[in-house]
mmCIF file of C-alpha atoms in Angstrom:
data_model
loop_
_atom_site.group_PDB
_atom_site.id
_atom_site.type_symbol
_atom_site.label_atom_id
_atom_site.label_comp_id
_atom_site.label_asym_id
_atom_site.label_seq_id
_atom_site.Cartn_x
_atom_site.Cartn_y
_atom_site.Cartn_z
ATOM 1 C CA UNK A 1 -61.573 -64.070 35.790
ATOM 2 C CA UNK A 2 -60.994 -60.672 34.220
ATOM 3 C CA UNK A 3 -57.797 -59.027 35.396
ATOM 4 C CA UNK A 4 -58.229 -55.828 37.360
ATOM 5 C CA UNK A 5 -55.636 -53.090 36.821
ATOM 6 C CA UNK A 6 -53.855 -52.326 40.074
ATOM 7 C CA UNK A 7 -51.529 -49.601 38.858
ATOM 8 C CA UNK A 8 -51.260 -48.160 42.352
ATOM 9 C CA UNK A 9 -51.929 -51.391 44.180
ATOM 10 C CA UNK A 10 -54.298 -51.894 47.052
ATOM 11 C CA UNK A 11 -53.231 -49.158 49.417
ATOM 12 C CA UNK A 12 -54.467 -49.340 52.976
ATOM 13 C CA UNK A 13 -55.045 -45.852 54.259
ATOM 14 C CA UNK A 14 -55.521 -45.146 57.928
ATOM 15 C CA UNK A 15 -59.000 -43.801 58.625
ATOM 16 C CA UNK A 16 -59.708 -41.627 55.582
ATOM 17 C CA UNK A 17 -63.123 -40.452 56.780
ATOM 18 C CA UNK A 18 -64.058 -37.212 55.069
ATOM 19 C CA UNK A 19 -65.399 -34.403 57.208
ATOM 20 C CA UNK A 20 -65.191 -30.599 57.364
ATOM 21 C CA UNK A 21 -62.346 -29.134 59.497
ATOM 22 C CA UNK A 22 -63.095 -29.098 63.187
ATOM 23 C CA UNK A 23 -60.266 -26.936 64.511
ATOM 24 C CA UNK A 24 -61.255 -23.369 65.342
ATOM 25 C CA UNK A 25 -57.935 -22.167 63.925
ATOM 26 C CA UNK A 26 -58.435 -23.952 60.601
ATOM 27 C CA UNK A 27 -60.007 -22.019 57.728
ATOM 28 C CA UNK A 28 -63.473 -23.302 56.880
ATOM 29 C CA UNK A 29 -64.815 -22.531 53.411
ATOM 30 C CA UNK A 30 -68.602 -22.397 53.348
ATOM 31 C CA UNK A 31 -71.425 -21.276 51.056
ATOM 32 C CA UNK A 32 -73.265 -18.970 51.094
ATOM 33 C CA UNK A 33 -70.932 -16.532 52.850
ATOM 34 C CA UNK A 34 -71.937 -14.885 56.138
ATOM 35 C CA UNK A 35 -74.253 -13.596 57.395
ATOM 36 C CA UNK A 36 -76.471 -16.175 55.653
ATOM 37 C CA UNK A 37 -76.538 -19.639 57.266
ATOM 38 C CA UNK A 38 -73.979 -21.930 55.627
ATOM 39 C CA UNK A 39 -75.421 -24.823 53.608
ATOM 40 C CA UNK A 40 -72.310 -26.293 51.964
ATOM 41 C CA UNK A 41 -68.737 -26.671 53.280
ATOM 42 C CA UNK A 42 -65.517 -27.514 51.503
ATOM 43 C CA UNK A 43 -63.917 -30.730 52.768
ATOM 44 C CA UNK A 44 -60.884 -31.690 50.670
ATOM 45 C CA UNK A 45 -59.172 -31.832 47.307
ATOM 46 C CA UNK A 46 -58.068 -35.296 46.177
ATOM 47 C CA UNK A 47 -55.277 -35.199 43.601
ATOM 48 C CA UNK A 48 -52.708 -37.726 44.841
ATOM 49 C CA UNK A 49 -52.604 -40.616 47.302
ATOM 50 C CA UNK A 50 -51.307 -38.547 50.256
ATOM 51 C CA UNK A 51 -54.497 -36.449 49.992
ATOM 52 C CA UNK A 52 -56.479 -39.495 51.139
ATOM 53 C CA UNK A 53 -54.502 -39.786 54.375
ATOM 54 C CA UNK A 54 -55.830 -37.774 57.331
ATOM 55 C CA UNK A 55 -53.477 -35.224 58.850
ATOM 56 C CA UNK A 56 -54.263 -35.733 62.532
ATOM 57 C CA UNK A 57 -51.342 -36.659 64.809
ATOM 58 C CA UNK A 58 -52.391 -40.260 65.433
ATOM 59 C CA UNK A 59 -52.701 -41.046 61.726
ATOM 60 C CA UNK A 60 -49.371 -39.399 60.930
ATOM 61 C CA UNK A 61 -47.692 -41.345 63.762
ATOM 62 C CA UNK A 62 -49.088 -44.632 62.445
ATOM 63 C CA UNK A 63 -47.847 -43.852 58.961
ATOM 64 C CA UNK A 64 -44.349 -43.081 60.214
ATOM 65 C CA UNK A 65 -44.279 -46.376 62.103
ATOM 66 C CA UNK A 66 -45.232 -48.277 58.958
ATOM 67 C CA UNK A 67 -42.251 -46.750 57.106
ATOM 68 C CA UNK A 68 -44.230 -47.164 53.896
ATOM 69 C CA UNK A 69 -43.968 -44.018 51.770
ATOM 70 C CA UNK A 70 -46.985 -43.167 49.675
ATOM 71 C CA UNK A 71 -46.534 -42.555 45.943
ATOM 72 C CA UNK A 72 -46.989 -38.886 45.058
ATOM 73 C CA UNK A 73 -47.925 -39.224 41.379
ATOM 74 C CA UNK A 74 -51.311 -37.736 40.436
ATOM 75 C CA UNK A 75 -54.376 -39.907 40.822
ATOM 76 C CA UNK A 76 -55.879 -38.585 37.586
ATOM 77 C CA UNK A 77 -54.711 -37.639 34.103
ATOM 78 C CA UNK A 78 -58.007 -36.048 33.013
ATOM 79 C CA UNK A 79 -60.953 -36.907 35.275
ATOM 80 C CA UNK A 80 -64.283 -36.749 33.481
ATOM 81 C CA UNK A 81 -67.266 -38.177 35.371
ATOM 82 C CA UNK A 82 -68.061 -39.187 38.958
ATOM 83 C CA UNK A 83 -70.472 -41.579 40.667
ATOM 84 C CA UNK A 84 -70.710 -42.112 44.421
ATOM 85 C CA UNK A 85 -72.624 -44.307 46.877
ATOM 86 C CA UNK A 86 -71.981 -46.100 50.159
ATOM 87 C CA UNK A 87 -68.469 -44.714 50.481
ATOM 88 C CA UNK A 88 -67.493 -45.800 46.973
ATOM 89 C CA UNK A 89 -66.427 -42.996 44.623
ATOM 90 C CA UNK A 90 -65.955 -43.926 40.960
ATOM 91 C CA UNK A 91 -64.063 -41.534 38.670
ATOM 92 C CA UNK A 92 -63.558 -42.005 34.935
ATOM 93 C CA UNK A 93 -60.138 -40.840 33.730
ATOM 94 C CA UNK A 94 -60.609 -40.316 30.019
ATOM 95 C CA UNK A 95 -57.030 -39.495 29.060
ATOM 96 C CA UNK A 96 -55.722 -42.210 31.391
ATOM 97 C CA UNK A 97 -57.916 -44.885 29.793
ATOM 98 C CA UNK A 98 -59.061 -46.139 33.178
ATOM 99 C CA UNK A 99 -61.580 -45.817 35.978
ATOM 100 C CA UNK A 100 -60.556 -45.252 39.591
ATOM 101 C CA UNK A 101 -62.545 -46.678 42.480
ATOM 102 C CA UNK A 102 -61.894 -44.817 45.718
ATOM 103 C CA UNK A 103 -63.090 -47.146 48.445
ATOM 104 C CA UNK A 104 -63.187 -44.798 51.434
ATOM 105 C CA UNK A 105 -64.493 -47.203 54.108
ATOM 106 C CA UNK A 106 -62.131 -49.946 52.900
ATOM 107 C CA UNK A 107 -59.259 -47.442 52.677
ATOM 108 C CA UNK A 108 -58.275 -48.612 49.204
ATOM 109 C CA UNK A 109 -57.753 -47.295 45.702
ATOM 110 C CA UNK A 110 -58.455 -49.620 42.793
ATOM 111 C CA UNK A 111 -57.744 -48.958 39.141
ATOM 112 C CA UNK A 112 -60.010 -50.591 36.573
ATOM 113 C CA UNK A 113 -58.485 -50.652 33.094
ATOM 114 C CA UNK A 114 -60.555 -53.426 31.513
ATOM 115 C CA UNK A 115 -57.816 -56.048 31.601
ATOM 116 C CA UNK A 116 -57.568 -58.093 28.402
ATOM 117 C CA UNK A 117 -60.272 -55.880 26.868
ATOM 118 C CA UNK A 118 -58.874 -52.434 27.736
ATOM 119 C CA UNK A 119 -61.006 -49.394 28.253
ATOM 120 C CA UNK A 120 -60.337 -47.158 25.268
ATOM 121 C CA UNK A 121 -62.232 -43.970 26.075
ATOM 122 C CA UNK A 122 -64.070 -44.091 29.417
ATOM 123 C CA UNK A 123 -66.686 -41.379 29.749
ATOM 124 C CA UNK A 124 -69.835 -41.520 31.890
ATOM 125 C CA UNK A 125 -69.981 -43.756 34.974
ATOM 126 C CA UNK A 126 -72.772 -44.972 37.250
ATOM 127 C CA UNK A 127 -73.298 -47.251 40.261
ATOM 128 C CA UNK A 128 -76.308 -49.490 40.847
ATOM 129 C CA UNK A 129 -77.772 -50.616 44.162
ATOM 130 C CA UNK A 130 -75.489 -53.666 44.249
ATOM 131 C CA UNK A 131 -72.327 -51.579 43.891
ATOM 132 C CA UNK A 132 -71.753 -52.652 40.292
ATOM 133 C CA UNK A 133 -70.014 -50.131 38.053
ATOM 134 C CA UNK A 134 -71.270 -49.013 34.631
ATOM 135 C CA UNK A 135 -68.764 -47.317 32.328
ATOM 136 C CA UNK A 136 -69.417 -45.787 28.918
ATOM 137 C CA UNK A 137 -66.601 -46.712 26.543
ATOM 138 C CA UNK A 138 -67.026 -44.150 23.795
ATOM 139 C CA UNK A 139 -64.484 -45.697 21.454
ATOM 140 C CA UNK A 140 -66.183 -49.123 21.604
ATOM 141 C CA UNK A 141 -69.697 -47.587 21.421
ATOM 142 C CA UNK A 142 -71.056 -49.584 24.363
ATOM 143 C CA UNK A 143 -71.406 -49.686 28.138
ATOM 144 C CA UNK A 144 -69.115 -51.890 30.231
ATOM 145 C CA UNK A 145 -70.459 -53.488 33.393
ATOM 146 C CA UNK A 146 -68.001 -54.380 36.182
ATOM 147 C CA UNK A 147 -68.594 -55.955 39.566
ATOM 148 C CA UNK A 148 -67.695 -53.942 42.719
ATOM 149 C CA UNK A 149 -64.127 -55.295 42.554
ATOM 150 C CA UNK A 150 -63.601 -54.316 38.926
ATOM 151 C CA UNK A 151 -64.093 -57.680 37.243
ATOM 152 C CA UNK A 152 -65.613 -57.493 33.747
ATOM 153 C CA UNK A 153 -69.210 -58.793 33.680
ATOM 154 C CA UNK A 154 -71.078 -57.692 30.563
ATOM 155 C CA UNK A 155 -70.961 -55.578 27.430
ATOM 156 C CA UNK A 156 -74.210 -53.616 27.153
ATOM 157 C CA UNK A 157 -75.768 -51.907 24.151
ATOM 158 C CA UNK A 158 -73.459 -53.274 21.448
ATOM 159 C CA UNK A 159 -75.067 -52.591 18.085
ATOM 160 C CA UNK A 160 -77.588 -50.156 19.574
ATOM 161 C CA UNK A 161 -75.273 -47.207 20.237
ATOM 162 C CA UNK A 162 -73.207 -44.936 18.007
ATOM 163 C CA UNK A 163 -71.469 -42.384 20.240
ATOM 164 C CA UNK A 164 -72.558 -42.936 23.848
ATOM 165 C CA UNK A 165 -71.688 -40.226 26.357
ATOM 166 C CA UNK A 166 -73.231 -40.988 29.728
ATOM 167 C CA UNK A 167 -75.124 -43.683 31.625
ATOM 168 C CA UNK A 168 -77.552 -43.879 34.556
ATOM 169 C CA UNK A 169 -79.353 -46.831 36.150
ATOM 170 C CA UNK A 170 -82.798 -47.205 37.721
ATOM 171 C CA UNK A 171 -82.958 -48.147 41.392
ATOM 172 C CA UNK A 172 -83.938 -51.735 40.614
ATOM 173 C CA UNK A 173 -81.274 -52.100 37.917
ATOM 174 C CA UNK A 174 -83.860 -53.061 35.298
ATOM 175 C CA UNK A 175 -83.425 -49.951 33.153
ATOM 176 C CA UNK A 176 -80.149 -48.514 31.929
ATOM 177 C CA UNK A 177 -80.346 -45.034 30.417
ATOM 178 C CA UNK A 178 -77.618 -44.127 27.895
ATOM 179 C CA UNK A 179 -77.166 -40.783 26.151
ATOM 180 C CA UNK A 180 -76.151 -41.416 22.543
ATOM 181 C CA UNK A 181 -75.092 -38.337 20.573
ATOM 182 C CA UNK A 182 -73.910 -38.835 17.000
ATOM 183 C CA UNK A 183 -72.716 -35.268 16.427
ATOM 184 C CA UNK A 184 -73.834 -31.669 15.836
ATOM 185 C CA UNK A 185 -74.827 -32.330 12.211
ATOM 186 C CA UNK A 186 -76.819 -35.492 12.870
ATOM 187 C CA UNK A 187 -80.375 -36.015 14.134
ATOM 188 C CA UNK A 188 -79.328 -38.933 16.357
ATOM 189 C CA UNK A 189 -79.347 -37.148 19.724
ATOM 190 C CA UNK A 190 -81.113 -39.790 21.788
ATOM 191 C CA UNK A 191 -81.563 -41.271 25.204
ATOM 192 C CA UNK A 192 -81.494 -45.035 24.674
ATOM 193 C CA UNK A 193 -83.134 -47.246 27.307
ATOM 194 C CA UNK A 194 -81.591 -50.702 27.716
ATOM 195 C CA UNK A 195 -82.703 -53.647 29.820
ATOM 196 C CA UNK A 196 -80.315 -55.308 32.279
ATOM 197 C CA UNK A 197 -78.937 -57.589 29.555
ATOM 198 C CA UNK A 198 -78.236 -54.709 27.161
ATOM 199 C CA UNK A 199 -81.238 -55.099 24.868
ATOM 200 C CA UNK A 200 -82.957 -51.931 23.681
ATOM 201 C CA UNK A 201 -86.307 -51.101 25.290
ATOM 202 C CA UNK A 202 -86.921 -47.595 23.981
ATOM 203 C CA UNK A 203 -85.319 -44.608 22.325
ATOM 204 C CA UNK A 204 -86.293 -41.056 23.237
ATOM 205 C CA UNK A 205 -85.635 -37.706 21.639
ATOM 206 C CA UNK A 206 -83.941 -36.741 18.417
ATOM 207 C CA UNK A 207 -82.362 -33.402 17.714
ATOM 208 C CA UNK A 208 -84.431 -30.278 18.338
ATOM 209 C CA UNK A 209 -85.557 -27.655 20.847
ATOM 210 C CA UNK A 210 -89.096 -28.833 21.578
ATOM 211 C CA UNK A 211 -89.790 -30.569 24.910
ATOM 212 C CA UNK A 212 -88.468 -34.117 24.751
ATOM 213 C CA UNK A 213 -85.931 -33.289 22.019
ATOM 214 C CA UNK A 214 -82.202 -32.820 22.600
ATOM 215 C CA UNK A 215 -79.229 -30.866 21.338
ATOM 216 C CA UNK A 216 -75.877 -32.354 22.400
ATOM 217 C CA UNK A 217 -77.098 -33.783 25.739
ATOM 218 C CA UNK A 218 -74.148 -34.825 27.862
ATOM 219 C CA UNK A 219 -75.356 -36.126 31.257
ATOM 220 C CA UNK A 220 -78.246 -38.191 32.614
ATOM 221 C CA UNK A 221 -79.299 -39.115 36.154
ATOM 222 C CA UNK A 222 -82.162 -41.022 37.775
ATOM 223 C CA UNK A 223 -83.884 -39.439 40.769
ATOM 224 C CA UNK A 224 -85.021 -41.421 43.800
ATOM 225 C CA UNK A 225 -88.647 -41.172 42.615
ATOM 226 C CA UNK A 226 -87.725 -42.719 39.252
ATOM 227 C CA UNK A 227 -87.754 -39.505 37.226
ATOM 228 C CA UNK A 228 -85.045 -39.267 34.576
ATOM 229 C CA UNK A 229 -83.091 -36.005 34.475
ATOM 230 C CA UNK A 230 -81.098 -34.996 31.376
ATOM 231 C CA UNK A 231 -78.602 -32.172 31.004
ATOM 232 C CA UNK A 232 -79.516 -30.941 27.514
ATOM 233 C CA UNK A 233 -76.312 -28.943 27.154
ATOM 234 C CA UNK A 234 -76.747 -27.594 23.621
ATOM 235 C CA UNK A 235 -80.174 -26.254 24.545
ATOM 236 C CA UNK A 236 -78.801 -24.848 27.833
ATOM 237 C CA UNK A 237 -81.456 -26.545 29.920
ATOM 238 C CA UNK A 238 -82.281 -29.474 32.169
ATOM 239 C CA UNK A 239 -85.185 -31.711 31.147
ATOM 240 C CA UNK A 240 -87.069 -34.033 33.504
ATOM 241 C CA UNK A 241 -88.965 -37.101 32.250
ATOM 242 C CA UNK A 242 -91.037 -39.914 33.649
ATOM 243 C CA UNK A 243 -89.359 -43.336 33.661
ATOM 244 C CA UNK A 244 -91.193 -44.050 30.390
ATOM 245 C CA UNK A 245 -90.013 -40.916 28.615
ATOM 246 C CA UNK A 246 -92.889 -38.460 29.002
ATOM 247 C CA UNK A 247 -91.542 -34.891 29.379
ATOM 248 C CA UNK A 248 -92.536 -33.392 32.732
ATOM 249 C CA UNK A 249 -90.723 -30.063 33.008
ATOM 250 C CA UNK A 250 -87.606 -28.179 32.021
ATOM 251 C CA UNK A 251 -85.587 -25.260 33.305
ATOM 252 C CA UNK A 252 -82.577 -23.188 32.323
ATOM 253 C CA UNK A 253 -81.557 -20.826 29.544
ATOM 254 C CA UNK A 254 -78.438 -19.437 27.906
ATOM 255 C CA UNK A 255 -76.902 -16.572 29.838
ATOM 256 C CA UNK A 256 -74.469 -15.552 32.540
ATOM 257 C CA UNK A 257 -76.962 -14.844 35.300
ATOM 258 C CA UNK A 258 -77.723 -16.935 38.353
ATOM 259 C CA UNK A 259 -79.709 -20.020 37.388
ATOM 260 C CA UNK A 260 -78.662 -19.798 33.748
ATOM 261 C CA UNK A 261 -76.138 -21.941 31.851
ATOM 262 C CA UNK A 262 -73.234 -21.070 29.568
ATOM 263 C CA UNK A 263 -71.185 -24.253 29.323
ATOM 264 C CA UNK A 264 -72.951 -26.916 31.423
ATOM 265 C CA UNK A 265 -70.870 -30.061 31.909
ATOM 266 C CA UNK A 266 -71.969 -32.247 34.826
ATOM 267 C CA UNK A 267 -75.249 -33.328 36.423
ATOM 268 C CA UNK A 268 -76.278 -35.044 39.645
ATOM 269 C CA UNK A 269 -79.470 -35.582 41.640
ATOM 270 C CA UNK A 270 -79.447 -36.195 45.385
ATOM 271 C CA UNK A 271 -81.849 -38.254 47.479
ATOM 272 C CA UNK A 272 -84.214 -35.320 48.051
ATOM 273 C CA UNK A 273 -84.483 -34.538 44.336
ATOM 274 C CA UNK A 274 -82.190 -31.515 44.281
ATOM 275 C CA UNK A 275 -80.333 -31.113 41.000
ATOM 276 C CA UNK A 276 -76.661 -30.131 40.717
ATOM 277 C CA UNK A 277 -75.131 -28.742 37.512
ATOM 278 C CA UNK A 278 -71.479 -27.842 36.914
ATOM 279 C CA UNK A 279 -70.647 -25.097 34.427
ATOM 280 C CA UNK A 280 -67.181 -24.706 32.906
ATOM 281 C CA UNK A 281 -67.836 -21.090 31.925
ATOM 282 C CA UNK A 282 -68.979 -20.060 35.413
ATOM 283 C CA UNK A 283 -66.337 -22.337 37.010
ATOM 284 C CA UNK A 284 -68.793 -23.452 39.659
ATOM 285 C CA UNK A 285 -71.780 -25.673 40.284
ATOM 286 C CA UNK A 286 -75.340 -24.595 40.944
ATOM 287 C CA UNK A 287 -77.867 -26.366 43.149
ATOM 288 C CA UNK A 288 -81.561 -26.334 42.165
ATOM 289 C CA UNK A 289 -84.611 -27.799 43.811
ATOM 290 C CA UNK A 290 -86.553 -30.534 42.021
ATOM 291 C CA UNK A 291 -88.704 -27.951 40.218
ATOM 292 C CA UNK A 292 -85.685 -26.049 38.897
ATOM 293 C CA UNK A 293 -85.592 -23.141 41.343
ATOM 294 C CA UNK A 294 -82.046 -22.007 42.099
ATOM 295 C CA UNK A 295 -80.984 -22.681 45.678
ATOM 296 C CA UNK A 296 -77.267 -21.930 45.743
ATOM 297 C CA UNK A 297 -74.215 -21.419 43.497
ATOM 298 C CA UNK A 298 -70.993 -22.899 44.897
ATOM 299 C CA UNK A 299 -67.418 -22.124 43.889
ATOM 300 C CA UNK A 300 -65.676 -19.797 41.482
ATOM 301 C CA UNK A 301 -62.659 -19.511 39.203
ATOM 302 C CA UNK A 302 -59.332 -17.816 39.807
ATOM 303 C CA UNK A 303 -56.791 -20.110 41.429
ATOM 304 C CA UNK A 304 -56.747 -23.698 42.585
ATOM 305 C CA UNK A 305 -57.673 -23.276 46.230
ATOM 306 C CA UNK A 306 -60.724 -24.578 48.091
ATOM 307 C CA UNK A 307 -63.917 -24.129 46.107
ATOM 308 C CA UNK A 308 -62.101 -22.871 43.024
ATOM 309 C CA UNK A 309 -62.407 -24.519 39.638
ATOM 310 C CA UNK A 310 -60.855 -24.220 36.191
ATOM 311 C CA UNK A 311 -62.718 -26.858 34.147
ATOM 312 C CA UNK A 312 -65.365 -28.546 36.323
ATOM 313 C CA UNK A 313 -66.928 -31.620 34.730
ATOM 314 C CA UNK A 314 -68.623 -34.576 36.436
ATOM 315 C CA UNK A 315 -70.409 -34.218 39.769
ATOM 316 C CA UNK A 316 -71.936 -36.734 42.181
ATOM 317 C CA UNK A 317 -73.738 -36.595 45.541
ATOM 318 C CA UNK A 318 -73.859 -39.573 47.876
ATOM 319 C CA UNK A 319 -76.427 -40.528 50.503
ATOM 320 C CA UNK A 320 -74.306 -38.961 53.284
ATOM 321 C CA UNK A 321 -74.454 -35.526 51.678
ATOM 322 C CA UNK A 322 -70.912 -35.462 50.288
ATOM 323 C CA UNK A 323 -70.551 -33.722 46.912
ATOM 324 C CA UNK A 324 -67.727 -34.734 44.552
ATOM 325 C CA UNK A 325 -66.672 -32.549 41.606
ATOM 326 C CA UNK A 326 -64.036 -33.487 39.000
ATOM 327 C CA UNK A 327 -61.856 -30.726 37.555
ATOM 328 C CA UNK A 328 -60.233 -31.699 34.261
ATOM 329 C CA UNK A 329 -57.626 -28.923 34.198
ATOM 330 C CA UNK A 330 -56.561 -29.066 37.845
ATOM 331 C CA UNK A 331 -56.758 -32.891 37.708
ATOM 332 C CA UNK A 332 -58.349 -33.298 41.097
ATOM 333 C CA UNK A 333 -61.589 -34.189 42.826
ATOM 334 C CA UNK A 334 -63.038 -31.512 45.101
ATOM 335 C CA UNK A 335 -65.151 -32.751 47.994
ATOM 336 C CA UNK A 336 -67.869 -30.710 49.704
ATOM 337 C CA UNK A 337 -70.519 -31.548 52.265
ATOM 338 C CA UNK A 338 -74.110 -30.452 52.754
ATOM 339 C CA UNK A 339 -74.510 -28.955 56.225
ATOM 340 C CA UNK A 340 -78.248 -29.396 56.733
ATOM 341 C CA UNK A 341 -77.755 -32.198 59.266
ATOM 342 C CA UNK A 342 -75.693 -29.849 61.436
ATOM 343 C CA UNK A 343 -78.415 -27.201 61.426
ATOM 344 C CA UNK A 344 -81.478 -29.406 61.931
#
């Protein structure tokens, strides 16, 4: 059995359910600002193990009784990408050479380092419907597949990939979509489709600006309806494809206005088809509907407080409406929540 890295051990955390503040005296950060109805609320910043422990009196009393101090070292060295589902939040830590699995319902933190076959340069991450974890290892030019407990299962795409960046998986797990970007001076800017054993099914794209072509694409996601969404960063746009690679639509342009992109970094699609894009130049993320119409920008630069970013990168949205954003400079994970359920 492949060894799982447990650098911080299996830490049982009392009731770390994430939710917006409930106290009337506690500051609540929401977007958009009043008088418009709030649609997104800030929940927490996760940077070290104590951040996962709730601050209510009962939880603090239980922790004091246990007399077990929590380590205060940072969770992340340089978080890059995020995937989330069913209470599991997976974060690739590129500079740390590891992947962290935050198991919120199980109140545990696991560190996956690859064991005897160490992760060299973890980049994009994804989760399938069985909770299995897909990790792009850029230095090895392949995708690693781990079970939900971090045990090594398969090496995918060996011999088919040159410089993989990100990975996404179809709902049935039969198609694995990998962005493979050789470099700015090379035509090999592709989305490679693998089967569940790692064999190549198809290869889309090539460098260019026409629909279906790419320029330094850096993120890919699969929508609930099977559409494949690609953040075509060098063309400052998002492209949407059928599952078989036919271009459907695109949106975005270079600029500093609302709905435009300047340095797009992360991409996510929620269960309703809304598309989320982080931008390191704007120091925020923008939410679009499935057709590319801007719904809401969230966050800003200038400080490290709630809703503030320095170098936002990966983003994920789970089925409960929690939004997770990695910040590479601040070395934390910001958590937000969609508020639609409260208003309906």
